Structures are given as C-alpha cells and as structure tokens.
Short mmCIF file of C-alpha atoms in Angstrom, two decimals:
data_model
loop_
_atom_site.label_atom_id
_atom_site.label_comp_id
_atom_site.label_asym_id
_atom_site.label_seq_id
_atom_site.Cartn_x
_atom_site.Cartn_y
_atom_site.Cartn_z
CA MET A 265 -11.14 -34.92 5.77
CA VAL A 266 -9.05 -32.48 3.78
CA PHE A 267 -5.86 -33.07 6.11
CA HIS A 268 -6.15 -36.73 5.98
CA VAL A 269 -7.02 -37.29 2.17
CA SER A 270 -4.58 -34.96 1.27
CA ILE A 271 -1.58 -36.39 3.19
CA ALA A 272 -2.58 -39.89 1.74
CA ILE A 273 -2.61 -38.55 -1.73
CA VAL A 274 0.80 -36.74 -1.11
CA ALA A 275 2.35 -40.02 0.19
CA VAL A 276 1.08 -42.15 -2.83
CA LEU A 277 2.54 -39.53 -5.33
CA VAL A 278 5.93 -39.49 -3.43
CA LEU A 279 6.26 -43.14 -3.28
CA LEU A 280 5.58 -43.52 -7.00
CA ALA A 281 7.99 -40.82 -7.66
CA GLY A 282 10.43 -42.26 -5.28
CA LEU A 283 10.30 -45.85 -6.06
CA VAL A 284 9.75 -45.94 -9.71
CA PRO A 285 11.27 -42.49 -10.98
CA GLY A 286 11.79 -43.48 -14.49
CA PRO A 287 8.41 -44.65 -15.60
CA PHE A 288 6.73 -42.03 -13.32
CA ASN A 289 8.73 -39.30 -14.88
CA ALA A 290 8.07 -40.48 -18.27
CA ALA A 291 4.27 -40.34 -17.67
CA MET A 292 4.29 -37.07 -16.13
CA GLN A 293 6.52 -35.60 -19.07
CA SER A 294 4.19 -37.20 -21.55
CA ALA A 295 1.17 -35.70 -19.85
CA LEU A 296 3.07 -32.46 -19.43
CA GLY A 297 3.74 -32.05 -23.20
CA VAL A 298 -0.14 -32.72 -23.89
CA VAL A 299 -1.39 -30.24 -21.75
CA VAL A 300 1.02 -27.48 -22.45
CA HIS A 301 0.98 -27.79 -26.20
CA GLY A 302 -3.12 -28.13 -26.19
CA ALA A 303 -4.09 -25.64 -23.66
CA GLY A 304 -1.04 -23.26 -23.96
CA TRP A 305 -3.46 -20.61 -25.27
CA MET A 306 -5.82 -20.83 -22.56
CA TYR A 307 -3.05 -20.21 -19.90
CA LEU A 308 -2.00 -16.96 -21.71
CA LEU A 309 -5.58 -15.73 -22.18
CA VAL A 310 -6.59 -16.68 -18.48
CA VAL A 311 -3.39 -14.75 -17.07
CA PHE A 312 -3.98 -11.74 -19.32
CA VAL A 313 -7.62 -11.61 -18.44
CA THR A 314 -6.53 -11.50 -14.66
CA LEU A 315 -4.02 -8.62 -15.09
CA LEU A 316 -7.01 -6.55 -16.92
CA PHE A 317 -9.42 -7.61 -14.00
CA LEU A 318 -6.91 -6.47 -11.33
CA LEU A 319 -6.14 -3.14 -12.88
CA TYR A 320 -9.83 -2.39 -13.19
CA LEU A 321 -10.34 -3.18 -9.66
CA ALA A 322 -7.35 -0.84 -8.63
CA PHE A 323 -8.26 2.22 -10.64
CA GLY A 324 -12.11 1.55 -11.02
CA ARG A 325 -14.94 2.47 -8.47
CA LEU A 326 -14.31 -0.76 -6.44
CA GLY A 327 -10.81 0.37 -5.24
CA ALA A 328 -11.91 2.15 -2.19
CA LEU A 329 -13.58 -1.05 -0.59
CA ARG A 330 -11.50 -2.29 2.29
CA ILE A 331 -10.58 -5.91 3.34
CA GLY A 332 -11.95 -6.42 6.76
CA GLY A 333 -14.53 -3.71 6.62
CA GLU A 334 -14.46 0.16 6.67
CA ASP A 335 -12.93 0.52 10.15
CA ALA A 336 -10.31 -2.26 9.73
CA GLU A 337 -6.70 -1.32 10.26
CA PRO A 338 -3.61 -2.89 8.61
CA GLU A 339 -1.70 -5.30 10.94
CA PHE A 340 1.64 -4.81 9.67
CA SER A 341 3.32 -1.77 8.45
CA ARG A 342 3.66 -1.07 4.76
CA VAL A 343 7.44 -2.15 4.82
CA SER A 344 7.14 -5.36 6.59
CA TRP A 345 4.04 -6.04 4.47
CA LEU A 346 5.81 -5.48 1.10
CA SER A 347 8.88 -7.38 2.28
CA MET A 348 6.58 -10.38 3.30
CA LEU A 349 5.02 -10.39 -0.23
CA PHE A 350 8.25 -10.38 -1.89
CA ALA A 351 9.79 -13.33 0.05
CA ALA A 352 6.83 -15.53 -0.06
CA GLY A 353 6.04 -14.73 -3.74
CA MET A 354 9.55 -14.62 -5.62
CA GLY A 355 12.50 -14.58 -3.38
CA ILE A 356 14.58 -17.58 -4.05
CA GLY A 357 13.54 -17.70 -7.67
CA LEU A 358 14.83 -13.91 -8.24
CA VAL A 359 18.19 -15.19 -6.59
CA PHE A 360 18.40 -18.23 -8.75
CA TRP A 361 17.47 -16.78 -12.20
CA GLY A 362 18.37 -13.12 -11.89
CA ALA A 363 21.52 -13.59 -14.02
CA ALA A 364 20.78 -17.18 -15.50
CA GLU A 365 17.48 -16.47 -17.42
CA PRO A 366 18.85 -13.54 -19.35
CA ILE A 367 21.90 -15.71 -20.20
CA SER A 368 19.56 -18.52 -21.20
CA HIS A 369 17.61 -16.36 -23.51
CA PHE A 370 20.60 -14.84 -24.97
CA VAL A 371 21.96 -18.02 -26.03
CA ARG A 372 18.47 -19.52 -27.11
CA PRO A 373 16.57 -16.07 -27.88
CA PRO A 374 12.53 -15.81 -28.74
CA GLU A 375 10.93 -14.86 -31.66
CA GLY A 376 13.51 -16.59 -34.02
CA LEU A 377 16.28 -14.02 -33.42
CA ALA A 378 19.88 -14.83 -33.96
CA PRO A 379 21.45 -15.95 -30.67
CA GLN A 380 24.29 -14.20 -28.88
CA THR A 381 23.64 -10.90 -30.66
CA SER A 382 22.64 -7.51 -29.43
CA VAL A 383 19.25 -7.92 -30.49
CA ALA A 384 18.93 -11.20 -28.65
CA ALA A 385 20.34 -9.54 -25.39
CA ARG A 386 17.68 -7.06 -25.70
CA ALA A 387 15.05 -9.57 -26.13
CA ALA A 388 16.33 -11.88 -23.24
CA MET A 389 15.92 -8.72 -20.77
CA ARG A 390 12.55 -8.04 -22.12
CA TYR A 391 11.31 -11.31 -21.70
CA ALA A 392 12.87 -11.53 -18.07
CA PHE A 393 11.01 -8.72 -17.14
CA PHE A 394 7.85 -10.28 -18.71
CA HIS A 395 8.13 -13.64 -16.85
CA TRP A 396 8.82 -11.97 -13.56
CA GLY A 397 6.58 -8.83 -13.91
CA LEU A 398 3.02 -8.13 -13.71
CA HIS A 399 1.47 -11.32 -15.06
CA PRO A 400 2.59 -13.57 -12.14
CA TRP A 401 1.75 -11.05 -9.43
CA ALA A 402 -1.75 -10.71 -10.99
CA ILE A 403 -2.29 -14.24 -10.40
CA TYR A 404 -1.26 -14.17 -6.91
CA ALA A 405 -3.11 -10.92 -6.30
CA LEU A 406 -6.38 -12.45 -7.66
CA ILE A 407 -6.26 -15.42 -5.33
CA GLY A 408 -4.99 -13.36 -2.44
CA LEU A 409 -7.49 -10.67 -2.73
CA ALA A 410 -10.47 -13.23 -3.05
CA MET A 411 -9.44 -15.29 -0.19
CA ALA A 412 -8.94 -12.45 2.06
CA TRP A 413 -12.43 -10.75 1.23
CA PHE A 414 -14.30 -13.90 1.84
CA GLN A 415 -12.29 -14.58 4.95
CA TYR A 416 -12.51 -11.11 6.60
CA ASN A 417 -15.65 -9.55 4.97
CA ARG A 418 -17.87 -12.61 4.71
CA GLY A 419 -16.90 -14.75 7.69
CA GLY A 420 -15.14 -17.60 5.66
CA ARG A 421 -12.58 -20.14 6.92
CA GLY A 422 -9.76 -19.07 4.69
CA LEU A 423 -10.31 -21.91 2.44
CA VAL A 424 -9.86 -21.92 -1.38
CA SER A 425 -13.61 -23.14 -1.66
CA ASP A 426 -14.70 -20.16 0.01
CA MET A 427 -14.17 -18.10 -2.99
CA LEU A 428 -16.64 -20.14 -5.09
CA GLU A 429 -19.44 -19.35 -2.79
CA PRO A 430 -21.18 -16.90 -5.11
CA VAL A 431 -20.98 -19.50 -7.96
CA LEU A 432 -21.37 -22.72 -6.35
CA GLY A 433 -23.77 -21.64 -3.35
CA ARG A 434 -24.26 -23.89 -0.52
CA HIS A 435 -22.22 -26.55 -2.30
CA HIS A 436 -18.79 -24.66 -1.64
CA ALA A 437 -19.03 -26.15 1.91
CA GLY A 438 -20.17 -29.68 0.45
CA TRP A 439 -18.09 -32.22 -1.57
CA ALA A 440 -17.39 -30.02 -4.44
CA GLY A 441 -15.42 -27.58 -1.97
CA GLN A 442 -13.66 -30.53 -0.56
CA VAL A 443 -12.46 -31.82 -3.82
CA VAL A 444 -11.19 -28.19 -4.49
CA ASN A 445 -9.45 -27.76 -1.05
CA ILE A 446 -7.90 -31.16 -1.44
CA ALA A 447 -6.38 -30.12 -4.78
CA ALA A 448 -5.16 -27.05 -3.55
CA VAL A 449 -3.55 -28.58 -0.59
CA VAL A 450 -1.83 -31.30 -2.85
CA ALA A 451 -0.80 -28.94 -5.30
CA THR A 452 0.76 -26.94 -2.56
CA ALA A 453 2.60 -29.74 -0.72
CA ILE A 454 4.12 -31.10 -4.01
CA GLY A 455 5.15 -27.46 -5.12
CA VAL A 456 6.96 -26.75 -1.78
CA ALA A 457 8.42 -30.11 -1.50
CA THR A 458 9.70 -29.97 -5.18
CA THR A 459 10.92 -26.25 -4.63
CA LEU A 460 12.74 -27.36 -1.28
CA GLY A 461 14.41 -30.19 -3.28
CA PHE A 462 15.74 -27.92 -5.84
CA GLY A 463 16.67 -25.11 -3.45
CA THR A 464 18.71 -27.70 -1.49
CA ILE A 465 20.74 -28.60 -4.48
CA GLN A 466 21.31 -24.85 -5.34
CA ILE A 467 22.35 -23.99 -1.85
CA ALA A 468 24.82 -27.34 -1.74
CA ALA A 469 26.25 -26.02 -4.95
CA GLY A 470 26.74 -22.51 -3.42
CA LEU A 471 28.47 -23.92 -0.32
CA GLU A 472 30.72 -25.97 -2.90
CA ARG A 473 31.55 -22.66 -4.73
CA VAL A 474 32.22 -20.73 -1.77
CA PHE A 475 33.62 -22.82 0.95
CA GLY A 476 34.91 -25.83 -1.36
CA ILE A 477 32.41 -28.24 0.29
CA LYS A 478 31.77 -31.09 -2.12
CA ALA A 479 28.07 -30.90 -3.02
CA THR A 480 27.29 -34.63 -2.07
CA GLN A 481 23.84 -36.23 -1.35
CA THR A 482 25.03 -35.97 2.36
CA LEU A 483 25.57 -32.36 2.35
CA GLN A 484 22.03 -31.89 0.72
CA LEU A 485 20.34 -33.88 3.33
CA ALA A 486 22.28 -31.77 6.05
CA THR A 487 21.02 -28.74 4.36
CA ILE A 488 17.30 -30.04 4.60
CA GLY A 489 17.88 -30.79 8.28
CA VAL A 490 19.10 -27.36 9.00
CA ALA A 491 16.39 -25.64 6.90
CA PHE A 492 13.79 -27.65 8.85
CA VAL A 493 15.00 -26.48 12.19
CA LEU A 494 15.13 -22.94 10.94
CA TYR A 495 11.60 -22.77 9.24
CA MET A 496 9.90 -24.74 11.92
CA ALA A 497 11.35 -22.34 14.54
CA SER A 498 10.14 -19.44 12.43
CA SER A 499 6.79 -21.04 11.69
CA THR A 500 6.08 -21.87 15.44
CA SER A 501 6.99 -18.37 16.54
CA GLY A 502 4.12 -16.92 14.37
CA VAL A 503 3.81 -14.34 11.34
CA GLU A 504 4.13 -11.45 13.81
CA ARG A 505 7.77 -12.57 14.87
CA GLY A 506 9.63 -15.08 12.82
CA ILE A 507 8.33 -14.61 9.19
CA LYS A 508 8.05 -10.77 9.50
CA TRP A 509 11.48 -10.60 10.92
CA LEU A 510 12.99 -12.85 8.41
CA SER A 511 11.38 -11.27 5.47
CA ASN A 512 12.56 -7.81 6.73
CA THR A 513 16.06 -9.10 6.80
CA ASN A 514 15.55 -10.59 3.45
CA LEU A 515 14.56 -7.33 1.77
CA LEU A 516 17.52 -5.46 3.38
CA LEU A 517 20.06 -8.02 2.43
CA ALA A 518 18.73 -8.34 -1.20
CA GLY A 519 18.79 -4.39 -1.40
CA LEU A 520 22.29 -4.31 -0.29
CA LEU A 521 23.38 -7.05 -2.72
CA MET A 522 21.81 -5.46 -5.47
CA LEU A 523 23.37 -1.99 -4.73
CA ALA A 524 26.73 -3.45 -4.36
CA VAL A 525 26.58 -5.21 -7.80
CA LEU A 526 25.16 -1.96 -9.22
CA LEU A 527 28.08 0.09 -8.01
CA LEU A 528 30.60 -2.73 -8.46
CA GLY A 529 29.42 -3.49 -11.98
CA PRO A 530 29.00 -1.12 -14.97
CA THR A 531 26.65 1.22 -13.26
CA GLY A 532 25.73 3.20 -16.18
CA ALA A 533 25.03 0.43 -18.56
CA LEU A 534 22.69 -1.19 -15.73
CA PHE A 535 20.73 2.05 -15.65
CA ASP A 536 20.35 2.10 -19.42
CA THR A 537 19.50 -1.56 -19.32
CA PHE A 538 16.68 -0.73 -16.78
CA THR A 539 15.13 2.11 -18.73
CA THR A 540 15.37 0.45 -22.25
CA THR A 541 13.85 -2.79 -21.19
CA LEU A 542 11.12 -0.95 -19.30
CA GLY A 543 10.08 0.82 -22.42
CA ALA A 544 10.30 -2.02 -24.44
CA TYR A 545 8.22 -4.09 -21.92
CA VAL A 546 5.57 -1.54 -21.84
CA ASN A 547 5.34 -1.04 -25.51
CA GLN A 548 5.13 -4.85 -26.42
CA LEU A 549 3.05 -5.91 -23.18
CA VAL A 550 0.20 -7.08 -25.26
CA THR A 551 1.91 -8.70 -27.84
CA MET A 552 4.15 -10.90 -25.42
CA SER A 553 0.99 -11.56 -23.35
CA LEU A 554 -0.81 -13.54 -26.10
CA ARG A 555 2.28 -14.64 -28.14
CA LEU A 556 2.44 -18.43 -29.17
CA SER A 557 3.96 -19.85 -32.77
CA PRO A 558 1.08 -21.31 -34.65
CA PHE A 559 3.09 -20.96 -37.93
CA SER A 560 6.46 -22.53 -36.77
CA GLU A 561 7.80 -25.34 -35.09
CA SER A 562 9.37 -23.24 -32.36
CA THR A 563 8.60 -24.37 -28.75
CA TRP A 564 10.12 -21.36 -26.99
CA SER A 565 6.90 -20.02 -25.75
CA PHE A 566 5.83 -23.40 -24.50
CA ASP A 567 9.11 -24.11 -22.79
CA TRP A 568 9.23 -20.79 -21.12
CA THR A 569 6.06 -18.56 -20.70
CA VAL A 570 3.39 -21.17 -20.89
CA PHE A 571 5.38 -23.26 -18.46
CA TYR A 572 5.73 -20.30 -16.22
CA TRP A 573 2.38 -19.18 -16.32
CA ALA A 574 1.27 -22.86 -15.29
CA TRP A 575 3.95 -22.78 -12.58
CA TRP A 576 2.55 -19.45 -10.91
CA ILE A 577 -1.24 -20.52 -11.36
CA ALA A 578 -0.20 -23.85 -9.35
CA TRP A 579 1.45 -21.86 -6.52
CA ALA A 580 -1.31 -19.22 -6.46
CA PRO A 581 -3.34 -20.88 -3.74
CA PHE A 582 -0.13 -21.17 -1.50
CA VAL A 583 1.06 -17.61 -2.10
CA GLY A 584 -2.50 -16.20 -2.34
CA ALA A 585 -3.41 -17.58 1.03
CA PHE A 586 -0.32 -16.24 2.71
CA ILE A 587 -0.99 -12.87 1.11
CA ALA A 588 -4.37 -12.83 2.41
CA ARG A 589 -3.23 -13.53 5.93
CA VAL A 590 -1.23 -10.54 6.06
CA SER A 591 -3.47 -8.24 4.03
CA ARG A 592 -6.27 -7.25 6.38
CA GLY A 593 -7.08 -3.48 6.59
CA ARG A 594 -5.90 -2.83 2.88
CA THR A 595 -8.07 -1.20 0.48
CA VAL A 596 -8.68 -3.02 -2.77
CA LYS A 597 -6.78 -0.32 -4.60
CA GLU A 598 -3.67 -0.27 -2.07
CA PHE A 599 -3.74 -4.33 -2.27
CA VAL A 600 -3.66 -4.55 -6.01
CA ILE A 601 -0.72 -1.72 -6.02
CA GLY A 602 0.99 -3.36 -3.30
CA VAL A 603 0.74 -6.87 -4.48
CA VAL A 604 1.16 -6.38 -8.25
CA LEU A 605 3.02 -2.92 -9.20
CA ALA A 606 5.40 -2.73 -6.21
CA PRO A 607 7.07 -6.25 -6.44
CA THR A 608 7.05 -5.88 -10.21
CA LEU A 609 9.20 -2.82 -10.16
CA LEU A 610 11.47 -4.51 -7.38
CA GLY A 611 11.82 -7.37 -9.70
CA PHE A 612 12.66 -5.35 -12.93
CA ALA A 613 15.16 -3.59 -10.83
CA TRP A 614 16.90 -6.73 -9.90
CA PHE A 615 16.78 -8.34 -13.30
CA ALA A 616 18.21 -5.08 -14.81
CA VAL A 617 21.02 -5.24 -12.28
CA PHE A 618 21.84 -9.08 -12.27
CA GLY A 619 20.74 -9.73 -15.86
CA GLY A 620 22.09 -6.60 -17.15
CA ALA A 621 25.66 -7.35 -15.44
CA ALA A 622 25.50 -10.96 -16.60
CA LEU A 623 25.00 -9.97 -20.30
CA HIS A 624 27.50 -7.32 -20.20
CA ALA A 625 30.06 -9.48 -18.84
CA GLN A 626 29.37 -12.15 -21.40
CA ILE A 627 29.22 -9.61 -24.52
CA PHE A 628 32.36 -7.85 -23.49
CA GLY A 629 34.56 -10.89 -22.45
CA GLN A 630 34.73 -10.36 -18.85
CA ALA A 631 33.24 -13.80 -18.05
CA ASP A 632 32.18 -17.10 -19.81
CA LEU A 633 28.62 -17.22 -18.61
CA VAL A 634 27.67 -19.31 -21.43
CA GLN A 635 29.73 -22.19 -20.30
CA ALA A 636 28.68 -21.81 -16.89
CA LEU A 637 25.28 -22.02 -18.08
CA ALA A 638 26.12 -25.33 -19.82
CA ASN A 639 27.36 -26.49 -16.37
CA GLY A 640 23.88 -25.61 -14.51
CA TYR A 641 21.84 -22.69 -13.98
CA GLU A 642 22.94 -22.44 -10.48
CA THR A 643 26.49 -21.77 -11.31
CA VAL A 644 25.97 -18.60 -13.44
CA LEU A 645 25.34 -16.06 -10.49
CA PHE A 646 28.49 -17.34 -8.82
CA VAL A 647 30.75 -17.03 -12.06
CA LEU A 648 29.26 -13.48 -12.52
CA PHE A 649 30.48 -12.61 -9.01
CA ASP A 650 33.99 -13.88 -10.02
CA SER A 651 34.07 -11.15 -12.47
CA LEU A 652 33.52 -8.38 -10.02
CA PRO A 653 35.48 -6.96 -7.05
CA ALA A 654 34.82 -8.49 -3.59
CA SER A 655 33.60 -11.80 -5.15
CA MET A 656 33.84 -13.71 -2.19
CA LEU A 657 31.95 -11.31 -0.14
CA LEU A 658 29.15 -11.28 -2.80
CA SER A 659 29.07 -14.91 -2.79
CA VAL A 660 28.76 -15.20 0.74
CA VAL A 661 25.93 -12.67 0.95
CA ALA A 662 24.04 -14.15 -1.99
CA LEU A 663 24.35 -17.61 -0.25
CA VAL A 664 22.82 -16.22 3.03
CA LEU A 665 20.15 -14.63 1.19
CA LEU A 666 19.19 -17.91 -0.58
CA ILE A 667 19.13 -19.60 2.87
CA ILE A 668 16.93 -17.06 4.29
CA PHE A 669 14.52 -16.82 1.25
CA PHE A 670 14.47 -20.61 1.45
CA VAL A 671 13.23 -20.57 5.14
CA THR A 672 10.65 -17.56 4.64
CA SER A 673 9.13 -19.66 1.71
CA ALA A 674 9.10 -23.02 3.55
CA ASP A 675 7.56 -21.44 6.71
CA SER A 676 5.16 -19.59 4.81
CA ALA A 677 4.22 -22.82 3.06
CA VAL A 678 3.83 -24.71 6.22
CA LEU A 679 1.53 -21.90 7.66
CA VAL A 680 -0.80 -22.07 4.59
CA LEU A 681 -0.86 -25.85 4.29
CA ALA A 682 -1.95 -26.12 8.01
CA SER A 683 -4.45 -23.27 7.38
CA MET A 684 -5.83 -24.72 4.20
CA SER A 685 -6.37 -28.27 5.96
CA THR A 686 -8.14 -26.81 9.14
CA ASP A 687 -11.91 -26.15 9.17
CA GLU A 688 -11.53 -23.26 11.61
CA ALA A 689 -10.75 -19.58 10.42
CA GLY A 690 -7.55 -17.96 11.85
CA ASP A 691 -4.30 -19.30 12.73
CA PRO A 692 -3.84 -23.06 12.50
CA PRO A 693 -3.06 -25.19 15.75
CA LEU A 694 0.77 -25.78 16.32
CA ARG A 695 0.36 -29.44 16.07
CA ARG A 696 -0.86 -29.15 12.41
CA ARG A 697 1.91 -26.94 11.38
CA VAL A 698 4.56 -29.13 12.77
CA VAL A 699 2.95 -32.20 10.99
CA TRP A 700 3.21 -30.32 7.49
CA GLY A 701 6.72 -29.15 8.57
CA VAL A 702 7.78 -32.52 9.05
CA ALA A 703 6.04 -34.01 6.04
CA VAL A 704 7.51 -31.46 3.55
CA ALA A 705 10.98 -31.88 4.63
CA LEU A 706 10.82 -35.77 4.74
CA ILE A 707 9.09 -35.58 1.21
CA ALA A 708 12.12 -33.37 -0.05
CA ALA A 709 14.54 -35.83 1.48
CA ALA A 710 13.12 -39.01 0.02
CA LEU A 711 12.79 -37.43 -3.52
CA LEU A 712 16.58 -36.27 -3.27
CA VAL A 713 17.61 -39.79 -2.38
CA ALA A 714 15.45 -41.58 -4.80
CA GLY A 715 15.07 -39.17 -7.66
CA GLY A 716 11.72 -37.91 -8.98
CA LEU A 717 11.97 -34.08 -8.56
CA GLN A 718 11.42 -33.52 -12.12
CA ALA A 719 8.43 -35.60 -12.36
CA LEU A 720 6.71 -33.72 -9.52
CA GLN A 721 7.67 -30.72 -11.20
CA GLY A 722 5.77 -31.90 -14.25
CA LEU A 723 2.93 -32.85 -12.12
CA ILE A 724 2.34 -29.54 -10.61
CA THR A 725 2.35 -27.93 -13.97
CA ILE A 726 -0.34 -30.30 -14.92
CA ALA A 727 -2.34 -29.49 -11.93
CA ALA A 728 -2.36 -25.76 -13.03
CA LEU A 729 -4.90 -26.59 -15.86
CA PRO A 730 -7.85 -26.78 -13.49
CA PHE A 731 -6.77 -24.15 -11.36
CA ALA A 732 -6.58 -21.74 -14.59
CA LEU A 733 -10.20 -22.62 -15.00
CA LEU A 734 -10.97 -21.98 -11.40
CA MET A 735 -9.38 -18.45 -11.87
CA LEU A 736 -12.08 -17.53 -14.13
CA LEU A 737 -14.61 -18.59 -11.46
CA VAL A 738 -13.12 -16.70 -8.89
CA ILE A 739 -13.04 -13.58 -10.96
CA VAL A 740 -16.77 -13.97 -11.39
CA SER A 741 -17.22 -14.51 -7.90
CA LEU A 742 -15.01 -11.68 -6.73
CA PHE A 743 -16.56 -9.10 -9.00
CA ARG A 744 -20.09 -10.29 -7.68
CA VAL A 745 -19.29 -9.66 -3.96
CA LEU A 746 -17.15 -6.64 -4.49
CA ASP A 747 -20.14 -5.03 -6.64
CA GLY A 748 -22.66 -6.15 -4.10
CA GLU A 749 -20.54 -4.53 -1.25
CA ALA A 750 -20.14 -1.35 -3.18
CA THR A 751 -23.77 -1.21 -3.94
CA ARG A 752 -24.79 -1.80 -0.49
CA LEU A 753 -22.45 1.18 0.78
CA ARG A 754 -23.80 3.38 -1.85
CA ARG A 755 -27.28 2.75 -0.46
CA GLU A 756 -26.41 3.27 2.95
CA ARG A 757 -24.59 6.66 2.09
CA GLN A 758 -27.63 7.73 0.21
CA GLN A 759 -29.97 6.94 2.93
CA GLN A 760 -27.59 8.60 5.43
CA ARG A 761 -27.66 11.73 3.08
CA HIS A 762 -31.45 11.37 2.90
CA MET A 763 -31.84 11.10 6.68
CA MET A 764 -29.60 14.08 7.08
CA GLN A 765 -31.50 16.28 4.53
CA THR A 766 -34.75 15.50 6.27
CA TRP A 767 -33.07 16.40 9.47
CA VAL A 768 -31.98 19.63 8.20
CA GLN A 769 -35.24 20.51 6.60
CA ARG A 770 -37.09 19.41 9.81
CA GLU A 771 -34.79 21.69 12.09
CA MET A 772 -35.17 24.54 9.53
CA ALA A 773 -39.09 24.36 9.54
CA GLN A 774 -39.09 24.06 13.35
CA GLN A 775 -36.96 27.31 13.69
CA ALA A 776 -39.16 29.01 11.01
CA ARG A 777 -42.24 28.30 13.26
CA GLN A 778 -40.49 29.32 16.35
CA TYR A 779 -39.75 32.84 15.15
CA ALA A 780 -42.85 33.18 12.87
CA PRO A 781 -45.22 36.21 14.11
CA ALA A 782 -48.36 34.98 15.78
CA PRO A 783 -51.65 35.46 13.89
CA GLY A 784 -52.89 39.05 13.80
CA ALA A 785 -49.67 40.50 15.15
CA PRO A 786 -48.23 43.63 13.27
CA ALA A 787 -45.44 42.68 10.97
CA PRO A 788 -42.07 43.67 12.27
CA ARG A 789 -40.74 46.80 11.15
CA ALA A 790 -37.21 46.87 9.31
CA PRO A 791 -34.41 48.49 11.37
CA GLY A 792 -33.79 52.20 10.41
CA SER A 793 -37.66 53.08 9.45
CA PRO A 794 -39.04 56.28 10.95
CA ASP A 795 -40.74 54.74 13.87
CA GLY A 796 -38.42 51.74 14.36
CA GLY A 797 -35.33 53.75 15.45
#
C-alpha cells in the first residue's frame, strides 16, 4: 500500500507543479511563510534538543551498546563508512555552497551587521559553519540510529514507523504507521527529484563555464539522462560495490580539490580562518542555536537557519535510512562520533578553505564574487577558480566531483525509496529500485520542462513540520529501547557475576572439605616442629 499510494501522491503533486506552476508555487510560498514564521522557534528548539540528546548518548552510559547485538561486526571499513555518510548527507551541497554561502552572508550579514565589512566576513564564516555543522548531522544521526537499532536489534523492517513502536505499540504496524511511512516516502521522492533538478541546472552551468556548451534545456535533459544511467548502474550493483566505490572516489577527489585550493590560495589566511571561525562557533554555539529576531523585522534567521533546519528535517528519513543501512556493527558512541563529529569537522575544513578563499579574494580585490553572486549562486565557485592558478583544471575536477556526488545521492535515494516502500526487511527487490529510479528521473525532467521546482522546494520544507514533532517522539522511543537494553545487559552481567561467585564459593568449599582432616585424627604438625622434621 505504501508503494502505490506514494506513487499516486507524487504523481498528483508533480502534475500540479508542472501544469499550473504559477498558482501552485504561490500557494506553496504562502503556506511556507506561515509555517516558517509561526513555527520557526519549534524548529530551532527541536534541533537543539536533538543535538544534546545525541551527545548524551555518545558520552553517557548508553554509548557502549552495539547496533546489531554484542557480536555484530561492521560491514564496511571506517574510511568507506565515513565516505558514504559524507556523500549521502552533504556532498553536492558542500560543492555548491562552499564559496557561495559565505559570500551571500558577507553581502547580507546576520545580526544587523554592516555588509561587506571584516565583521560581516567573520560572521559569514561562523554561520556557514553553523548551518553545515553539528546540528544537521545530529538530525541525520537521530533518525539513522533509531532506524538501525529497530531494524537490527529488534527485527524491524527498516521503515520509519518502526521507530515509533515504543510509543504507538501495535499501531505502528497499522494505519498510523502506514501514514507515517507514506509521508516519509513522498517527502523523500519530492526532495530527491527537486535536488536532481537543481543539481542538473548547476551541472549544466558548469559545463557552459568549463567547455562553453550553452546551458539550454536540451543540455539539462541530456544531463538527467546520463545521470539516470549512472545512478541506476550504481544502484543495481548494490551498496557493497557501486555506492561504496563512488563514495570512496568522492572523498578522494574532494580531498584533492580542497588541498589544491588550500595550496594555491592564501594558505596562511585559510588556516587562520579555520581556527578563528572554529573558536567563534564553539563560543557562540548556544546563542546561534536558539537565535531569532522577535524585536526586529529582520527575516535573516527565517530565510537561512529555519529554512535549513526544515530542509534537513525533511531529508532525515532518506539520509537516516541510508546511514542505518551501512552502520550495522557500530557502537552507539562510534555511530554518533562518526555521523555527527567526523563529517562536521570535514565540513568545517571545506568551508574554511573555499569560503575563506572566496572572502579573501573578494575583500582584497582578486575577484568580483559579489557580482558573480548576482548572476547566480552556481557561478561563484567557478569565478573563484578564475582567480587561482590552474583554474581550468580546478573547474574540471569540481565538475566531475559534482557529477559523482550527484550520482551517489541519487542512487542512495533510489535504494532508500525502494526500502521504505517494501514491507520486507533487507535489500529491496531490483524491480522496485528500477521503478523509483525511473520515477525520480521523469519527475525531475518534467519539472525542468514545465517549471515548478521552487514550489516543490517549498512543499518539502512545509512537510518538515510534522517530522519535527516526529523527531521528539523518536527521541522518547529511542531512549526507552536503549535504556531497556542497557538494563537487560546489566542484569545479565550481574547474574553472570553472581553465578561465577557462587561457582567459586562452591569450588572452594569442596576443596576445603576434600583436604579437611577426618574426625578424631590428630591435627597436622607444622613443618619444622621437633617431631615433624
């Protein structure tokens, strides 16, 4: 039922967005404004509570529990695991926003700061760290850990509704659970198709920048066609081959590109940017986490922070399900550190290099990135490369990285969509993966032809509101099962210690009886006594 109903809902939404994009977009933007401004505080609070809960799990008494049981072994090496997390969770977004977001904040800074000043530059880097740091990865980690635990430790099916079993009881497998699963599948499908469309536009712009090919609609559709072939080939080959290999390649290329910009750019200034921004981020973490503007008319926090949090929440079922799929055998502590802290530090390094280089080039007159921003976010990175040596090589590597990130995100999404719309646990059947792969490509192509991407972007943000409330229920459910598991293991260990102590006492008593003198026998003489020799 989840599969058929989800396909039907997605088809209706895409028809509306494609056939009447104007009215549909107006309705979505109106609803988006109501949701974001009316419930913005809730997004901030839920995400902050999620981060605190994950840190408690990692460094508290529940951190030693293991996904899949005490004897479970990790399926992937730590490097492959981290690279798949990075590629599925943030990859293409980091390439797109690494230089563009700090420049955007520099032009329109938060906190009422004067634009295009050194103070605005520092705030721009701090908020770039904030938007791509601990908070989004905490969202992904919560859903991923819950899905993994209920699937591998409690025999679940790998569905979103399984996470609510401690709260809903048997109803998690009934109509209430089906509604949750359908909502998760629809949100994932729309989000993937929307990102596929925006990614296609960006790749086409990169091809025009690098090779001079006009970024026409024909090129965009051809890009979708090529991407479809690549991500279906990767998806059908399985996680162990296609997705793993592409993710490892991604991490290597991303590292090489970042190292190249670090060495070719203002190296010392970029290291200064990293340390200064990291210190400011840690110092103002709580303030930024809960900051809105109740006494001013500024919409900056709503336009950026609240929007980002809603976007991450809406994507959490997709990314969380994929993280769960590749995380069997990890302890809770290792999972949280690997999913939250490690990618966060990689993201910080990325923004320090690309964002720092962009701001340095703008402030010291090496490139006009403010004008590039006015021409579109997707052009900022390539204009930055024009100010560095080997600009064409850097642009080609970035374009290849975009394409591979694009493919890994799409094939991960196809795997997750097929899993979430299948009742059986484990890898979904190939036929269902092919259906979702075709559906996602057709949705993106239809929307590019008819318009409507912006409307669906607003729609998925609105859909994040019930998922924000769902996250609070997931926190309660996950704590209950982890606490119960810890209590069970503690009792088992106490029983084992008690049994061992009983056995030792019994053995000692038996030996004492064996060597005790018979009744009426003389007591043994101590060695060295006059008659004892």
